PDB file of N, CA and C in Angstrom:
ATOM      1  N   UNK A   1       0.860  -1.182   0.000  1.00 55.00           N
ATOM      2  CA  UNK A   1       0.000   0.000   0.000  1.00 55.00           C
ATOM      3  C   UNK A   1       0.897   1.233   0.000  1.00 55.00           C
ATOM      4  N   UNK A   2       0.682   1.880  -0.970  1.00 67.00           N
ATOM      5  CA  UNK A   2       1.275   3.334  -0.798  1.00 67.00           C
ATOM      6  C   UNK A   2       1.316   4.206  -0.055  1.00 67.00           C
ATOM      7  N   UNK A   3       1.842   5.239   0.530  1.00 70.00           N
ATOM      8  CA  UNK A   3       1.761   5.973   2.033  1.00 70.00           C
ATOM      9  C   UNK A   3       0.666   6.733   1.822  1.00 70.00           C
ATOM     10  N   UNK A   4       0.454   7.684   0.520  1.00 74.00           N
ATOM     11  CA  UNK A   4      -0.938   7.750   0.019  1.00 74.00           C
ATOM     12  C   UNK A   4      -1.457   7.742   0.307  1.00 74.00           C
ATOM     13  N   UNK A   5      -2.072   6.143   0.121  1.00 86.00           N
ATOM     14  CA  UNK A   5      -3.389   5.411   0.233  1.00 86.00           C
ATOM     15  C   UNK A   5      -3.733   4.457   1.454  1.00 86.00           C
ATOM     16  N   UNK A   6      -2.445   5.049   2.342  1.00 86.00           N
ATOM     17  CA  UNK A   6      -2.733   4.400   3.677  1.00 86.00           C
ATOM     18  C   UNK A   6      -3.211   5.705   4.745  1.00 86.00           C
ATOM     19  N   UNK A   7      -2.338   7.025   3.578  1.00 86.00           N
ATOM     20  CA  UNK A   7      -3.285   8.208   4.682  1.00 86.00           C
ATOM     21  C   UNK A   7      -4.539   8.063   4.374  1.00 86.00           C
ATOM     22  N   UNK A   8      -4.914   8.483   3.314  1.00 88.00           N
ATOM     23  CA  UNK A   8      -6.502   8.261   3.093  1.00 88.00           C
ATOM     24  C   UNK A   8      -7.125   7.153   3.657  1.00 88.00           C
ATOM     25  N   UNK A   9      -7.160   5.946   3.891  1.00 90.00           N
ATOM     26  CA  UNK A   9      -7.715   4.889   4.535  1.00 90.00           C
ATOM     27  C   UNK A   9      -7.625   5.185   6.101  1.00 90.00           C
ATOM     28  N   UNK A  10      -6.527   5.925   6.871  1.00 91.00           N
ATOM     29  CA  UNK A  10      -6.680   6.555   7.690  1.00 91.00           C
ATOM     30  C   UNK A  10      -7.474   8.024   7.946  1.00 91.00           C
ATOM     31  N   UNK A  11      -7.739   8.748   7.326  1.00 91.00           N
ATOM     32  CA  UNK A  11      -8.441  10.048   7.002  1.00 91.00           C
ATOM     33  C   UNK A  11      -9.664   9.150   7.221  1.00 91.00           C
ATOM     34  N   UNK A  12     -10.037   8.208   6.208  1.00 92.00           N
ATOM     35  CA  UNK A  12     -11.854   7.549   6.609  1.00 92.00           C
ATOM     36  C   UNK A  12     -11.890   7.031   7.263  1.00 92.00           C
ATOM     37  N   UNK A  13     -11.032   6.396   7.726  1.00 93.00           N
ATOM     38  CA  UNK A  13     -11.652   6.017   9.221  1.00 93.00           C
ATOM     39  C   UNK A  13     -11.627   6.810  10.606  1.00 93.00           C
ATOM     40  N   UNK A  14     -11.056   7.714  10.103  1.00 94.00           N
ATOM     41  CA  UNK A  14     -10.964   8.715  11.340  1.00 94.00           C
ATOM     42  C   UNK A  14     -12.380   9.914  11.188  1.00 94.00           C
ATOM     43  N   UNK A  15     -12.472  10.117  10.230  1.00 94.00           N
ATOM     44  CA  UNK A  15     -13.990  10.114   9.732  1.00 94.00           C
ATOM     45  C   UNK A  15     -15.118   9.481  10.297  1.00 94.00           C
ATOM     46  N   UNK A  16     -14.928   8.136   9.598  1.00 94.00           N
ATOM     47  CA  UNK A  16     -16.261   7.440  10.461  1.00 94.00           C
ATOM     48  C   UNK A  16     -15.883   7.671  12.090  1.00 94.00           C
ATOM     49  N   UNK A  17     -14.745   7.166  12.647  1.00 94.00           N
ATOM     50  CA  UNK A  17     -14.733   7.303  13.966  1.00 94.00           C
ATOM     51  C   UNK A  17     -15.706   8.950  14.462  1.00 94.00           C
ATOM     52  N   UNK A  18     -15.030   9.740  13.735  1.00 94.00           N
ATOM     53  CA  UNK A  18     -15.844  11.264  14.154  1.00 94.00           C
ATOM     54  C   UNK A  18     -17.419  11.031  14.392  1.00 94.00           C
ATOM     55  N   UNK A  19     -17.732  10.562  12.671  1.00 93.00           N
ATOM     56  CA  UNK A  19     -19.125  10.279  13.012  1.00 93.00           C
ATOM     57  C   UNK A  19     -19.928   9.615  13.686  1.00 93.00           C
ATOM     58  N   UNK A  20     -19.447   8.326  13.938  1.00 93.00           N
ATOM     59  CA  UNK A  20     -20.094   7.516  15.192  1.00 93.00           C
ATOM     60  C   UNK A  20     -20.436   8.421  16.689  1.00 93.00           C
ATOM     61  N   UNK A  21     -19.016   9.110  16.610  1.00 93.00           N
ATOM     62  CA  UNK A  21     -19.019   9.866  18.490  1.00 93.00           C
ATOM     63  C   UNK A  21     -19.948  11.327  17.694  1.00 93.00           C
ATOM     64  N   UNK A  22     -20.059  11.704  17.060  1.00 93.00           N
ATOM     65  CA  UNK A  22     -21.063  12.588  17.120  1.00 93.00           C
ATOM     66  C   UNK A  22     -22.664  11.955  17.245  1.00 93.00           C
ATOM     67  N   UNK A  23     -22.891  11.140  16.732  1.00 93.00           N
ATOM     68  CA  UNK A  23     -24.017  10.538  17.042  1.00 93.00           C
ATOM     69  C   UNK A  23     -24.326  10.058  18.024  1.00 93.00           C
ATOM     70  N   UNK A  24     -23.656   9.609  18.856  1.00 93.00           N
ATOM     71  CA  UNK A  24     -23.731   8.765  19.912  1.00 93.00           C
ATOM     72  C   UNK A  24     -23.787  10.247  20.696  1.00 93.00           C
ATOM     73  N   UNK A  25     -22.921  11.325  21.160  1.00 93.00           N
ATOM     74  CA  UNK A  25     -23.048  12.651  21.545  1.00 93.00           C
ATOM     75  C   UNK A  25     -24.555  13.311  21.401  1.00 93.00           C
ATOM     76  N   UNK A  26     -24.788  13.098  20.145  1.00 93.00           N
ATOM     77  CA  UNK A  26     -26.826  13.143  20.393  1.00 93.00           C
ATOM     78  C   UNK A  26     -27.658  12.275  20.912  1.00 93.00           C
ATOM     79  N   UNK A  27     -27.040  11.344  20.726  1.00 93.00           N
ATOM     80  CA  UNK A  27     -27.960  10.252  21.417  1.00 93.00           C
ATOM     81  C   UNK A  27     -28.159  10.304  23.152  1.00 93.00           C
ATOM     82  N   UNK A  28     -26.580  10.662  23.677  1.00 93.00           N
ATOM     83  CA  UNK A  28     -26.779  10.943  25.166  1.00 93.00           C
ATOM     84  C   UNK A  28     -26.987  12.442  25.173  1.00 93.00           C
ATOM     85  N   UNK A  29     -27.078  13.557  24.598  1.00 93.00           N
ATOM     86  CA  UNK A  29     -28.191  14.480  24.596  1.00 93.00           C
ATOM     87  C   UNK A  29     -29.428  14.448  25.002  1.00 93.00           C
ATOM     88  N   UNK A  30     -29.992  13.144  24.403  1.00 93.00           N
ATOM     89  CA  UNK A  30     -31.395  13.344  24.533  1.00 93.00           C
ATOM     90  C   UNK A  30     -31.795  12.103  25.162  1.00 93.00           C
ATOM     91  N   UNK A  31     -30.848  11.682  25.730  1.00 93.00           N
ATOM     92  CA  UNK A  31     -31.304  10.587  26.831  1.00 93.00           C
ATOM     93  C   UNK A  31     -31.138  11.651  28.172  1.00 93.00           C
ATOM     94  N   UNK A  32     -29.935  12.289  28.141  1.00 93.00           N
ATOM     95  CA  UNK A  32     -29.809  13.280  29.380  1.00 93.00           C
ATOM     96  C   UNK A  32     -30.761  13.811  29.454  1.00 93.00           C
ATOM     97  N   UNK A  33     -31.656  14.548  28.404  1.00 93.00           N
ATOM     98  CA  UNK A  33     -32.778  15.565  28.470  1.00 93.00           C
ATOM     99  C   UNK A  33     -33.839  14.805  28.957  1.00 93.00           C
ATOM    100  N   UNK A  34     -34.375  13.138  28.153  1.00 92.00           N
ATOM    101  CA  UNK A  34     -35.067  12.305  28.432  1.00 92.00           C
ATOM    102  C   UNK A  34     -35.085  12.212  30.340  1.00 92.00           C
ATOM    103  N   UNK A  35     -33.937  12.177  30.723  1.00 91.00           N
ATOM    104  CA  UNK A  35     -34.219  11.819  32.068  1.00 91.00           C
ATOM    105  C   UNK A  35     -34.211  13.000  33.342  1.00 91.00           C
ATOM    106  N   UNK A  36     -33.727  14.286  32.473  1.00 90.00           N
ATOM    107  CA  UNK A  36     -34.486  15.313  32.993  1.00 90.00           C
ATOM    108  C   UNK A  36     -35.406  15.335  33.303  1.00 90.00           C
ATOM    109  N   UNK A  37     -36.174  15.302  31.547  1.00 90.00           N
ATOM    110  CA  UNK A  37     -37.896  15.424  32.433  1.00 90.00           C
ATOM    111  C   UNK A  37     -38.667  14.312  32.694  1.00 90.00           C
ATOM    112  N   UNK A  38     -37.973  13.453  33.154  1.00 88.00           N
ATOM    113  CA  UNK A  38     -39.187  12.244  33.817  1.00 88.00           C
ATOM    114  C   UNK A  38     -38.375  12.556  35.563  1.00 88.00           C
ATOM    115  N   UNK A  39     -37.332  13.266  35.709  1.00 85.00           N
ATOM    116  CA  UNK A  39     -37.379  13.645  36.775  1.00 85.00           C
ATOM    117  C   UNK A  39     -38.418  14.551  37.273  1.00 85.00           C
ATOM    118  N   UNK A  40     -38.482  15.651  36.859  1.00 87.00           N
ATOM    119  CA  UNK A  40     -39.029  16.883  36.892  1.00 87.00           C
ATOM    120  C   UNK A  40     -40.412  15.903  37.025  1.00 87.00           C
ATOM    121  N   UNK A  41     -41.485  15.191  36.059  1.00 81.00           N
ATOM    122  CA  UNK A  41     -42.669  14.791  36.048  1.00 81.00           C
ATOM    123  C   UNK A  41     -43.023  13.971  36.669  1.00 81.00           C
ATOM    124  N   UNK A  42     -41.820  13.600  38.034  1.00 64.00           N
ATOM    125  CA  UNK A  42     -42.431  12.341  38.941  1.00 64.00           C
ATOM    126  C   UNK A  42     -42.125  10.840  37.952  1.00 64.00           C
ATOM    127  N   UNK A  43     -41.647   9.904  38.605  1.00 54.00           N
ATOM    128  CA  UNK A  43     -41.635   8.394  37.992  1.00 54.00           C
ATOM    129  C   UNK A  43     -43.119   7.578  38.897  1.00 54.00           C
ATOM    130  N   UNK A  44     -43.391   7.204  38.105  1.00 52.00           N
ATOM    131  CA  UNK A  44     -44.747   5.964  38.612  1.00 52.00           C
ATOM    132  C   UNK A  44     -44.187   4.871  38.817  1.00 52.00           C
ATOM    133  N   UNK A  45     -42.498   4.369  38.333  1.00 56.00           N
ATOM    134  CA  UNK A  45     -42.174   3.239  39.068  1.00 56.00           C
ATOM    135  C   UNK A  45     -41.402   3.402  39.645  1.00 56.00           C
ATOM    136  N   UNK A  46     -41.089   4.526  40.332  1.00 60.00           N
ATOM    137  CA  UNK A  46     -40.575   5.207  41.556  1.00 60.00           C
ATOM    138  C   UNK A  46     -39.041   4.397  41.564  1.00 60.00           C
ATOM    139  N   UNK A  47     -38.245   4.818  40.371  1.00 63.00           N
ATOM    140  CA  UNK A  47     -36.791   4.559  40.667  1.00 63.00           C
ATOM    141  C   UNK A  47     -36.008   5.861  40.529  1.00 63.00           C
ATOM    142  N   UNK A  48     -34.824   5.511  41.214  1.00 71.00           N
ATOM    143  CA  UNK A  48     -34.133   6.761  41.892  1.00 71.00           C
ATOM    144  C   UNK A  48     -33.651   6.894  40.810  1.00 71.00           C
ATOM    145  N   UNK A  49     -32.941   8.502  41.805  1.00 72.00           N
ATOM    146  CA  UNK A  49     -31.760   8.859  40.013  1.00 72.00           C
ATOM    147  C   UNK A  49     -30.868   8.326  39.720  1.00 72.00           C
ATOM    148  N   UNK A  50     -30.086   7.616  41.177  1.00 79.00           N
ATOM    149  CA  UNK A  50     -29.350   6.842  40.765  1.00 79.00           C
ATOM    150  C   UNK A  50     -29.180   5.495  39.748  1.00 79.00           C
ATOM    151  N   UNK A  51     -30.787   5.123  39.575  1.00 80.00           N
ATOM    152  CA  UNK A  51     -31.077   4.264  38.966  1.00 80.00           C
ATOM    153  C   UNK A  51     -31.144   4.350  37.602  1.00 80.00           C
ATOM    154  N   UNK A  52     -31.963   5.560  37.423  1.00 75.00           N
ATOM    155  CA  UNK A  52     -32.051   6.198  36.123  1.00 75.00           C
ATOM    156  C   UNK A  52     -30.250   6.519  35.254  1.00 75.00           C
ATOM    157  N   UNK A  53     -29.608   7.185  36.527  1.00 83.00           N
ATOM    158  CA  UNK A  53     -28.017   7.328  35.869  1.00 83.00           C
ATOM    159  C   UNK A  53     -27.636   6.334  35.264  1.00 83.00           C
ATOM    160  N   UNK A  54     -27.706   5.344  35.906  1.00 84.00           N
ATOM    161  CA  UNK A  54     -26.796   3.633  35.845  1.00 84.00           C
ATOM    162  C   UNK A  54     -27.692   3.529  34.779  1.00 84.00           C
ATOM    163  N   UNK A  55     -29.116   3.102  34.710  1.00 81.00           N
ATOM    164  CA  UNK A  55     -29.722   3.121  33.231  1.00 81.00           C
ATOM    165  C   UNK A  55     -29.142   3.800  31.564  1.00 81.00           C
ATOM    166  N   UNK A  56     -28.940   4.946  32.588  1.00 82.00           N
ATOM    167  CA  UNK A  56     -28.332   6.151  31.207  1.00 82.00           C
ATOM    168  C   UNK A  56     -26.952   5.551  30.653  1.00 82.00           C
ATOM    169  N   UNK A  57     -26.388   5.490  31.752  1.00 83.00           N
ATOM    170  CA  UNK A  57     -24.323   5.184  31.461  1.00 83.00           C
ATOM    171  C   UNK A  57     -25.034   3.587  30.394  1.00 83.00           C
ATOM    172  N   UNK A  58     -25.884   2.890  31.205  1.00 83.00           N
ATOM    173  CA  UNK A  58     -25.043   1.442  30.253  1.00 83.00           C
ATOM    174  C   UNK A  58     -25.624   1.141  28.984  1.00 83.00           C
ATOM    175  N   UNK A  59     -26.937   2.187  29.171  1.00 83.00           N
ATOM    176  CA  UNK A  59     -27.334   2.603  27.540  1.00 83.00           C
ATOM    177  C   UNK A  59     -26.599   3.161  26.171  1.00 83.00           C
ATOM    178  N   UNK A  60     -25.686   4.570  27.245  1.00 82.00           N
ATOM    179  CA  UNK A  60     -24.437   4.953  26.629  1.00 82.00           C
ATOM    180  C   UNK A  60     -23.290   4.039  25.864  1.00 82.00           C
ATOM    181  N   UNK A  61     -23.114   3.696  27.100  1.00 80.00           N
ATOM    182  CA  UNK A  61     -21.782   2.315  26.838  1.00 80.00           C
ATOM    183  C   UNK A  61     -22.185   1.395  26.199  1.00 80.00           C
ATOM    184  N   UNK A  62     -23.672   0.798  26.117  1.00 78.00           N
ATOM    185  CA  UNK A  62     -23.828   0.160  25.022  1.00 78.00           C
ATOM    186  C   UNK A  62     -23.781   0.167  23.862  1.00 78.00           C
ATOM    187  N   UNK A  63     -24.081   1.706  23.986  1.00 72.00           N
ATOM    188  CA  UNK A  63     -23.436   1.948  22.184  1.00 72.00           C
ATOM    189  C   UNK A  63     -22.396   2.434  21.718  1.00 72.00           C
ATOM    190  N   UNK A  64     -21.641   2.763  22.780  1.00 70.00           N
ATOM    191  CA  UNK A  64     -20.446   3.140  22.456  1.00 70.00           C
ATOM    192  C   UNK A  64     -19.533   1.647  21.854  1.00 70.00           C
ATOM    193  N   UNK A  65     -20.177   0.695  22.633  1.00 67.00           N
ATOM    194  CA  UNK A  65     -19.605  -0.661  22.302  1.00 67.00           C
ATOM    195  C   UNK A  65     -19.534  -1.204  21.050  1.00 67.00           C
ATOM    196  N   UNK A  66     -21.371  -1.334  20.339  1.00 62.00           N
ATOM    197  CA  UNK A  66     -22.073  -1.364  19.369  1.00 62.00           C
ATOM    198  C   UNK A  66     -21.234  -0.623  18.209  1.00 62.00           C
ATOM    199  N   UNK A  67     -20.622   0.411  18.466  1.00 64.00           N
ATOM    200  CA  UNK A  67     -19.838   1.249  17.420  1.00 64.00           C
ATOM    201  C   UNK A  67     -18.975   1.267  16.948  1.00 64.00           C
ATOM    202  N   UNK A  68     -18.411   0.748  18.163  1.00 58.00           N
ATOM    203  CA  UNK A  68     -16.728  -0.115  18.168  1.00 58.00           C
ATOM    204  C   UNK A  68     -16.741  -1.236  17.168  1.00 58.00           C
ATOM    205  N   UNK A  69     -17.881  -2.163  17.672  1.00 64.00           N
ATOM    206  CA  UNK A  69     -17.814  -3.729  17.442  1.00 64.00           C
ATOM    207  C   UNK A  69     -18.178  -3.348  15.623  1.00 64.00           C
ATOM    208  N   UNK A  70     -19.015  -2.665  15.323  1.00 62.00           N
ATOM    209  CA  UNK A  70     -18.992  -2.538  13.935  1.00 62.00           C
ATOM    210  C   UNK A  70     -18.190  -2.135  12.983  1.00 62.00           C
ATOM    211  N   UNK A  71     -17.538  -1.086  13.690  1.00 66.00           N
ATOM    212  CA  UNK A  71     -16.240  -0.405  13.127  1.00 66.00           C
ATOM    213  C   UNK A  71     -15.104  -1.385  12.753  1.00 66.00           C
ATOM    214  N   UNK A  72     -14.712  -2.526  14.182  1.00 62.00           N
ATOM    215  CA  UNK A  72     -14.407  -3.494  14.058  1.00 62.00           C
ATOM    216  C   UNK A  72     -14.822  -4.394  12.757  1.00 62.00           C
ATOM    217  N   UNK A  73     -15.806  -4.658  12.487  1.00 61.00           N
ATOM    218  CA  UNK A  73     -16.279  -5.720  11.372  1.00 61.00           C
ATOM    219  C   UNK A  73     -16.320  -5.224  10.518  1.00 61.00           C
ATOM    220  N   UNK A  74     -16.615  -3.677   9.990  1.00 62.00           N
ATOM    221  CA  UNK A  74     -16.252  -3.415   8.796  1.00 62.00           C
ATOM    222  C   UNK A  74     -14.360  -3.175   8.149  1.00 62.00           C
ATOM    223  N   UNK A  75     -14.120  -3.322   9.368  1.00 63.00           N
ATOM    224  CA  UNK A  75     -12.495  -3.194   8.730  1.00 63.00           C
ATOM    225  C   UNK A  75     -12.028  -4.214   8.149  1.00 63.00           C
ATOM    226  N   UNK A  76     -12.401  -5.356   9.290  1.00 61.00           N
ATOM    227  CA  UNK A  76     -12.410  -6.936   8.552  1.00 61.00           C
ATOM    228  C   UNK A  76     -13.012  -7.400   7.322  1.00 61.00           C
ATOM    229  N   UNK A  77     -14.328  -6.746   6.372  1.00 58.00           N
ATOM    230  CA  UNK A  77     -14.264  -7.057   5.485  1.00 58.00           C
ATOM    231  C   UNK A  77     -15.783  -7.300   5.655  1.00 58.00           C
ATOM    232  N   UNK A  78     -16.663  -6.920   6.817  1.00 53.00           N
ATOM    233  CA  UNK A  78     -18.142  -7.191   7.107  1.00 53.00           C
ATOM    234  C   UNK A  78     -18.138  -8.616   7.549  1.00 53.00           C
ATOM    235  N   UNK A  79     -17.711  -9.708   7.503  1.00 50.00           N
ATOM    236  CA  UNK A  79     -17.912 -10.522   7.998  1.00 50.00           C
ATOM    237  C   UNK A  79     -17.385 -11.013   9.349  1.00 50.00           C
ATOM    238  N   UNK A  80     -17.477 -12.087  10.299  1.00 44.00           N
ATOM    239  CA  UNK A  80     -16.856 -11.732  11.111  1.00 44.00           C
ATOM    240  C   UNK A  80     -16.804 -12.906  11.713  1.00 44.00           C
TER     241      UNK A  80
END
């Protein structure tokens, strides 16, 4: 591979990497906001915030994972 065409293959994937964490950056946007206001509106199954946090983080981290693991498989060739 040419140095070239190994920057560019680095340039896109540093790319997609960007784009994944910007998305995922909206996504816990509006889970943060999401659990704003079910604070603010009272919960009916009366779990704490702490509960709700730990909910939030492994929702997060789940996709932070999810993003990885694909990123992963498309480098390999999609299969896996």
């Amino acid at each position: 591979i040419a140095t070239v065409d190994a920057d560019g293959v680095a340039l896109a994937a540093i790319q997609g990497l960007n784009s994944v964490s910007n998305e995922q950056a909206d996504q816990i946007a509006a889970l943060e906001a999401r659990l704003a206001a079910l604070e603010q509106g009272g919960r009916a199954s009366g779990m704490s915030s702490q509960a709700w946090l730990v909910m939030l983080l492994a929702v997060a981290l789940g996709g932070l994972g999810l993003g990885w693991g694909l990123g992963r498989r498309s480098q390999k060739g999609g299969a896996a």
